Amino acid sequence: MESILKNRPALEHAVWQAAEVAGYLWQKGWAERNGGNITLNITEYVDDEIRALPAISEPIAIGMHLPMLKGCYFYCKGTQKRMRDLARWPMDNGSIIRILDDCEHYEIIADNPVMPTSEAPAHLSVHNYLLEKGSPCRASLHTHPIELIALTHNKAFLEKDVATRTLWSMIPETKAFCPRGLGIIPYELPGSVMLAEATIRELDDYDVVMWEKHGVFAVDVDIMSAFDQVDVLNKSALIYVAAKSMGFEPDGMSDEQMAEMTRAFNLPK
Ligand code: 2HA
Ligand code: ZN
């Protein structure tokens, strides 16, 4: 069978961008074994021919009703698949799904019947929420960035915006490129409905949220931008770690320097 990506350059670009990001996640050590997830809302690239494609799986229950996703299509990483493999073979380690009209089931349509990640319902509920609030974000990323996760093993960083302020103050670019900061979600069982609901609540105020002692969840217009936000935040965490391992507490930028930067770049307060 021919790949659904053939002669569809925009769709091909979106999927290969996910592959490129998957490679970075592996290289950074953020994607051990099958760790992490990527889902892309690719509905804008779907044509009549794709809409007419037959299913290659049975309908699969999402476990919830997601009305905004009616007629939507997603690229999802496959369950138990590795990011380092997805980097080279995105259509063997992920698949394209169609949400059915009942908004409670999906079916796989291409290229192979690769079963989506067990976290697909959580990611899909986030996409449902993004559409509901008119957000332009079409990509969601879950990954395990080492230094950011390490921060959450200290209770002080679980207080609202403490981690954000420390990370922003390590290097001016962090607030410029991650202006909404890092939301913190207290520990919940991975894959649980509670975790998905808490994530959606925090996404009102943040583009990147931290799941305590587990990893981050980020949304953005495309997957490269979602990766960039996590990368910038983790870079700040690395500077913090470097200073601590040199034996001192980093000063961080002063409040005046932060305020000046916020004004200069027209950032939210
Ligand atoms: O799906 O990282 O938390 C892989 C994960 C789940
Ligand atoms: Zn995880």
Short mmCIF file of N, CA, C and O and ligand atoms in Angstrom, two decimals, residues 34-37 117 119 142 144 214, ligand 1:
data_model
loop_
_atom_site.label_atom_id
_atom_site.label_comp_id
_atom_site.label_asym_id
_atom_site.label_seq_id
_atom_site.Cartn_x
_atom_site.Cartn_y
_atom_site.Cartn_z
N ASN A 34 9.89 3.30 25.68
CA ASN A 34 8.75 3.86 24.93
C ASN A 34 8.29 5.20 25.53
O ASN A 34 7.17 5.63 25.27
N GLY A 35 9.14 5.82 26.33
CA GLY A 35 8.74 7.04 27.05
C GLY A 35 8.33 8.17 26.12
O GLY A 35 8.93 8.37 25.06
N GLY A 36 7.30 8.87 26.53
CA GLY A 36 6.85 10.07 25.81
C GLY A 36 5.80 9.79 24.77
O GLY A 36 5.57 8.64 24.37
N ASN A 37 5.14 10.86 24.36
CA ASN A 37 4.07 10.75 23.36
C ASN A 37 4.01 12.00 22.52
O ASN A 37 4.33 13.10 22.99
N THR A 117 -0.96 5.14 21.20
CA THR A 117 -0.55 5.16 22.60
C THR A 117 -1.74 5.00 23.56
O THR A 117 -2.83 5.52 23.30
N GLU A 119 -2.09 6.53 26.04
CA GLU A 119 -2.42 7.88 26.53
C GLU A 119 -3.18 8.68 25.50
O GLU A 119 -3.41 9.88 25.70
N HIS A 142 4.45 14.91 25.10
CA HIS A 142 4.77 14.50 26.47
C HIS A 142 6.16 13.88 26.43
O HIS A 142 6.45 13.04 25.57
N HIS A 144 10.15 13.26 28.98
CA HIS A 144 10.75 13.10 30.31
C HIS A 144 12.08 13.87 30.40
O HIS A 144 13.14 13.25 30.45
N HIS A 214 7.41 12.97 36.94
CA HIS A 214 7.12 12.16 35.75
C HIS A 214 7.62 12.81 34.46
O HIS A 214 8.46 12.24 33.76
O1 2HA B 1 3.61 6.55 26.84
O2 2HA B 1 5.70 8.33 28.81
O3 2HA B 1 3.73 8.43 30.56
C1 2HA B 1 4.79 6.71 27.46
C2 2HA B 1 4.76 7.61 28.62
C3 2HA B 1 3.62 7.58 29.50
#
